[in-house]
């Protein structure tokens, strides 16, 4: 099932963005539609069902990469669309953001994209979506940032350091929340 979702989203993104002037917007809306459809098909929107979000984001990154778009820039729109999709079906937005960020980092690793920059874009996308759907931006940012560090840890210690540095420097992320996550990891 995992490969099926990845391929379905990849192909959907490729079809949607070919010839589109606004690649990020087209990607975001396509990912939202595909996540909503997949989660509705699953019926019960639980943590297990939200796992499809990880695969959807991986597929979307593959799709944007195949058409020549910068995956690190696309990650923001992709994650935003995935989180909006979770919100539309009444799912747990924080858990959806976590899964989306995890998918972005795994996808970046698979296609050879910059993990740190993709992580920053992914966390920003989660924050943007939280604001648009009226959810607690601080909670979503915290969950997304924690997951970015966890997923980067699956790549390498250098990736964790780069993600910490990138998130700390990102102007669009809530500094207090990011510093609490980045600082927490250093104290442990």
mmCIF file of C-alpha atoms in Angstrom:
data_model
loop_
_atom_site.group_PDB
_atom_site.id
_atom_site.type_symbol
_atom_site.label_atom_id
_atom_site.label_comp_id
_atom_site.label_asym_id
_atom_site.label_seq_id
_atom_site.Cartn_x
_atom_site.Cartn_y
_atom_site.Cartn_z
ATOM 1 C CA UNK A 1 0.000 0.000 0.000
ATOM 2 C CA UNK A 2 2.841 2.387 0.822
ATOM 3 C CA UNK A 3 4.321 2.338 -2.679
ATOM 4 C CA UNK A 4 0.846 2.722 -4.157
ATOM 5 C CA UNK A 5 0.219 5.926 -2.233
ATOM 6 C CA UNK A 6 3.681 7.297 -3.017
ATOM 7 C CA UNK A 7 3.215 6.636 -6.736
ATOM 8 C CA UNK A 8 -0.374 7.925 -6.803
ATOM 9 C CA UNK A 9 0.633 11.231 -5.233
ATOM 10 C CA UNK A 10 3.819 11.518 -7.304
ATOM 11 C CA UNK A 11 1.862 11.059 -10.515
ATOM 12 C CA UNK A 12 -0.893 13.407 -9.355
ATOM 13 C CA UNK A 13 1.607 16.132 -8.567
ATOM 14 C CA UNK A 14 3.392 15.717 -11.888
ATOM 15 C CA UNK A 15 0.097 15.971 -13.785
ATOM 16 C CA UNK A 16 -1.080 18.986 -11.779
ATOM 17 C CA UNK A 17 2.040 21.098 -11.979
ATOM 18 C CA UNK A 18 2.963 20.555 -15.631
ATOM 19 C CA UNK A 19 2.335 23.920 -17.204
ATOM 20 C CA UNK A 20 1.184 25.503 -13.946
ATOM 21 C CA UNK A 21 2.498 28.990 -13.313
ATOM 22 C CA UNK A 22 2.310 28.539 -9.556
ATOM 23 C CA UNK A 23 4.028 25.228 -8.877
ATOM 24 C CA UNK A 24 3.854 25.575 -5.085
ATOM 25 C CA UNK A 25 0.142 26.437 -5.146
ATOM 26 C CA UNK A 26 -0.670 23.647 -7.591
ATOM 27 C CA UNK A 27 1.318 21.174 -5.504
ATOM 28 C CA UNK A 28 -0.313 22.290 -2.252
ATOM 29 C CA UNK A 29 -3.861 21.964 -3.601
ATOM 30 C CA UNK A 30 -3.125 18.612 -5.259
ATOM 31 C CA UNK A 31 -1.616 17.174 -2.079
ATOM 32 C CA UNK A 32 -4.570 18.471 -0.052
ATOM 33 C CA UNK A 33 -7.062 16.785 -2.394
ATOM 34 C CA UNK A 34 -5.146 13.496 -2.442
ATOM 35 C CA UNK A 35 -4.701 13.395 1.342
ATOM 36 C CA UNK A 36 -8.388 14.178 1.906
ATOM 37 C CA UNK A 37 -9.432 11.459 -0.528
ATOM 38 C CA UNK A 38 -7.072 8.873 0.918
ATOM 39 C CA UNK A 39 -8.041 9.593 4.528
ATOM 40 C CA UNK A 40 -11.754 9.563 3.711
ATOM 41 C CA UNK A 41 -11.276 6.199 1.999
ATOM 42 C CA UNK A 42 -9.583 4.916 5.164
ATOM 43 C CA UNK A 43 -12.731 5.750 7.130
ATOM 44 C CA UNK A 44 -11.344 5.915 10.657
ATOM 45 C CA UNK A 45 -8.967 8.877 10.966
ATOM 46 C CA UNK A 46 -6.572 7.453 13.550
ATOM 47 C CA UNK A 47 -2.837 7.639 14.019
ATOM 48 C CA UNK A 48 -2.415 4.597 11.778
ATOM 49 C CA UNK A 49 -4.475 6.185 9.004
ATOM 50 C CA UNK A 50 -2.485 9.404 9.329
ATOM 51 C CA UNK A 51 0.605 7.379 8.387
ATOM 52 C CA UNK A 52 -0.522 7.771 4.764
ATOM 53 C CA UNK A 53 0.407 11.435 5.110
ATOM 54 C CA UNK A 54 4.087 10.444 5.352
ATOM 55 C CA UNK A 55 3.834 8.506 2.097
ATOM 56 C CA UNK A 56 1.828 11.231 0.368
ATOM 57 C CA UNK A 57 4.492 13.818 1.164
ATOM 58 C CA UNK A 58 7.274 11.479 0.001
ATOM 59 C CA UNK A 59 5.423 10.962 -3.269
ATOM 60 C CA UNK A 60 4.818 14.665 -3.769
ATOM 61 C CA UNK A 61 8.516 15.411 -3.273
ATOM 62 C CA UNK A 62 9.407 12.749 -5.814
ATOM 63 C CA UNK A 63 6.952 14.300 -8.237
ATOM 64 C CA UNK A 64 8.284 17.818 -7.866
ATOM 65 C CA UNK A 65 11.817 16.510 -8.216
ATOM 66 C CA UNK A 66 10.940 14.659 -11.427
ATOM 67 C CA UNK A 67 9.604 17.825 -13.054
ATOM 68 C CA UNK A 68 12.721 19.757 -12.069
ATOM 69 C CA UNK A 69 11.291 21.809 -9.199
ATOM 70 C CA UNK A 70 13.482 22.447 -6.165
ATOM 71 C CA UNK A 71 12.394 19.929 -3.554
ATOM 72 C CA UNK A 72 13.566 22.108 -0.686
ATOM 73 C CA UNK A 73 11.306 24.940 -1.858
ATOM 74 C CA UNK A 74 8.443 22.583 -2.696
ATOM 75 C CA UNK A 75 8.462 21.031 0.772
ATOM 76 C CA UNK A 76 6.702 24.023 2.317
ATOM 77 C CA UNK A 77 3.707 23.821 -0.034
ATOM 78 C CA UNK A 78 3.590 20.030 0.092
ATOM 79 C CA UNK A 79 3.539 19.842 3.884
ATOM 80 C CA UNK A 80 1.082 22.716 4.087
ATOM 81 C CA UNK A 81 -1.271 20.898 1.714
ATOM 82 C CA UNK A 82 -0.974 17.641 3.632
ATOM 83 C CA UNK A 83 -1.714 19.306 6.974
ATOM 84 C CA UNK A 84 -4.679 21.160 5.480
ATOM 85 C CA UNK A 85 -5.971 17.834 4.170
ATOM 86 C CA UNK A 86 -5.754 16.283 7.627
ATOM 87 C CA UNK A 87 -7.649 19.266 9.070
ATOM 88 C CA UNK A 88 -10.377 18.992 6.417
ATOM 89 C CA UNK A 89 -11.207 15.433 7.434
ATOM 90 C CA UNK A 90 -11.128 16.223 11.159
ATOM 91 C CA UNK A 91 -7.824 14.496 11.897
ATOM 92 C CA UNK A 92 -5.277 15.406 14.544
ATOM 93 C CA UNK A 93 -3.441 18.340 12.964
ATOM 94 C CA UNK A 94 -0.367 18.062 15.206
ATOM 95 C CA UNK A 95 0.004 14.359 14.381
ATOM 96 C CA UNK A 96 -0.648 15.117 10.717
ATOM 97 C CA UNK A 97 2.085 17.768 10.780
ATOM 98 C CA UNK A 98 4.478 15.318 12.407
ATOM 99 C CA UNK A 99 3.794 12.713 9.715
ATOM 100 C CA UNK A 100 4.112 15.292 6.937
ATOM 101 C CA UNK A 101 7.462 16.583 8.202
ATOM 102 C CA UNK A 102 8.729 13.007 8.594
ATOM 103 C CA UNK A 103 7.676 12.301 5.004
ATOM 104 C CA UNK A 104 9.423 15.425 3.723
ATOM 105 C CA UNK A 105 12.712 14.492 5.348
ATOM 106 C CA UNK A 106 12.511 10.868 4.219
ATOM 107 C CA UNK A 107 11.601 12.041 0.733
ATOM 108 C CA UNK A 108 14.501 14.494 0.661
ATOM 109 C CA UNK A 109 16.870 11.696 1.614
ATOM 110 C CA UNK A 110 15.472 9.444 -1.128
ATOM 111 C CA UNK A 111 15.910 12.020 -3.883
ATOM 112 C CA UNK A 112 19.203 13.458 -2.638
ATOM 113 C CA UNK A 113 17.835 16.870 -1.634
ATOM 114 C CA UNK A 114 19.217 19.055 1.153
ATOM 115 C CA UNK A 115 17.721 17.566 4.321
ATOM 116 C CA UNK A 116 18.178 20.674 6.469
ATOM 117 C CA UNK A 117 16.590 23.066 3.992
ATOM 118 C CA UNK A 118 13.771 20.615 3.309
ATOM 119 C CA UNK A 119 13.155 20.285 7.055
ATOM 120 C CA UNK A 120 12.958 24.054 7.488
ATOM 121 C CA UNK A 121 10.509 24.341 4.581
ATOM 122 C CA UNK A 122 8.466 21.448 5.932
ATOM 123 C CA UNK A 123 8.173 22.944 9.419
ATOM 124 C CA UNK A 124 7.262 26.300 7.871
ATOM 125 C CA UNK A 125 4.576 24.572 5.792
ATOM 126 C CA UNK A 126 3.112 22.973 8.905
ATOM 127 C CA UNK A 127 3.073 26.339 10.688
ATOM 128 C CA UNK A 128 1.469 28.067 7.691
ATOM 129 C CA UNK A 129 -1.250 25.410 7.484
ATOM 130 C CA UNK A 130 -1.961 25.599 11.214
ATOM 131 C CA UNK A 131 -2.583 29.316 10.883
ATOM 132 C CA UNK A 132 -4.826 28.863 7.859
ATOM 133 C CA UNK A 133 -6.971 26.154 9.472
ATOM 134 C CA UNK A 134 -7.190 27.901 12.843
ATOM 135 C CA UNK A 135 -5.145 25.457 14.910
ATOM 136 C CA UNK A 136 -2.659 26.259 17.661
ATOM 137 C CA UNK A 137 0.428 27.376 15.740
ATOM 138 C CA UNK A 138 2.734 26.845 18.737
ATOM 139 C CA UNK A 139 1.638 23.231 19.242
ATOM 140 C CA UNK A 140 1.966 22.440 15.546
ATOM 141 C CA UNK A 141 5.371 24.164 15.337
ATOM 142 C CA UNK A 142 6.626 22.239 18.373
ATOM 143 C CA UNK A 143 5.462 18.884 17.035
ATOM 144 C CA UNK A 144 6.825 19.599 13.560
ATOM 145 C CA UNK A 145 10.194 20.797 14.872
ATOM 146 C CA UNK A 146 10.583 17.809 17.209
ATOM 147 C CA UNK A 147 9.825 15.444 14.356
ATOM 148 C CA UNK A 148 12.247 17.268 12.046
ATOM 149 C CA UNK A 149 15.029 16.595 14.543
ATOM 150 C CA UNK A 150 13.961 12.965 15.045
ATOM 151 C CA UNK A 151 13.806 12.311 11.296
ATOM 152 C CA UNK A 152 17.119 14.091 10.711
ATOM 153 C CA UNK A 153 18.582 11.802 13.389
ATOM 154 C CA UNK A 154 17.677 8.858 11.161
ATOM 155 C CA UNK A 155 19.930 10.422 8.505
ATOM 156 C CA UNK A 156 23.012 11.505 10.499
ATOM 157 C CA UNK A 157 24.277 13.571 13.413
ATOM 158 C CA UNK A 158 25.417 16.193 10.907
ATOM 159 C CA UNK A 159 21.864 16.388 9.546
ATOM 160 C CA UNK A 160 20.529 17.039 13.065
ATOM 161 C CA UNK A 161 23.011 19.878 13.540
ATOM 162 C CA UNK A 162 22.132 21.389 10.177
ATOM 163 C CA UNK A 163 18.380 21.156 10.888
ATOM 164 C CA UNK A 164 18.843 22.824 14.288
ATOM 165 C CA UNK A 165 20.850 25.619 12.711
ATOM 166 C CA UNK A 166 18.382 26.067 9.857
ATOM 167 C CA UNK A 167 15.292 26.151 12.074
ATOM 168 C CA UNK A 168 16.961 28.567 14.493
ATOM 169 C CA UNK A 169 17.765 30.962 11.646
ATOM 170 C CA UNK A 170 14.409 30.714 9.835
ATOM 171 C CA UNK A 171 12.566 34.018 10.028
ATOM 172 C CA UNK A 172 9.107 32.510 9.517
ATOM 173 C CA UNK A 173 9.183 30.128 12.466
ATOM 174 C CA UNK A 174 8.144 31.042 16.031
ATOM 175 C CA UNK A 175 11.526 31.626 17.689
ATOM 176 C CA UNK A 176 10.455 30.797 21.240
ATOM 177 C CA UNK A 177 9.006 27.435 20.220
ATOM 178 C CA UNK A 178 11.923 26.518 17.971
ATOM 179 C CA UNK A 179 14.489 27.482 20.618
ATOM 180 C CA UNK A 180 12.675 25.372 23.217
ATOM 181 C CA UNK A 181 12.889 22.358 20.907
ATOM 182 C CA UNK A 182 16.438 22.962 19.695
ATOM 183 C CA UNK A 183 17.687 23.775 23.206
ATOM 184 C CA UNK A 184 15.892 20.778 24.729
ATOM 185 C CA UNK A 185 17.747 18.428 22.414
ATOM 186 C CA UNK A 186 21.092 19.894 23.462
ATOM 187 C CA UNK A 187 20.423 19.507 27.194
ATOM 188 C CA UNK A 188 19.454 15.860 26.985
#
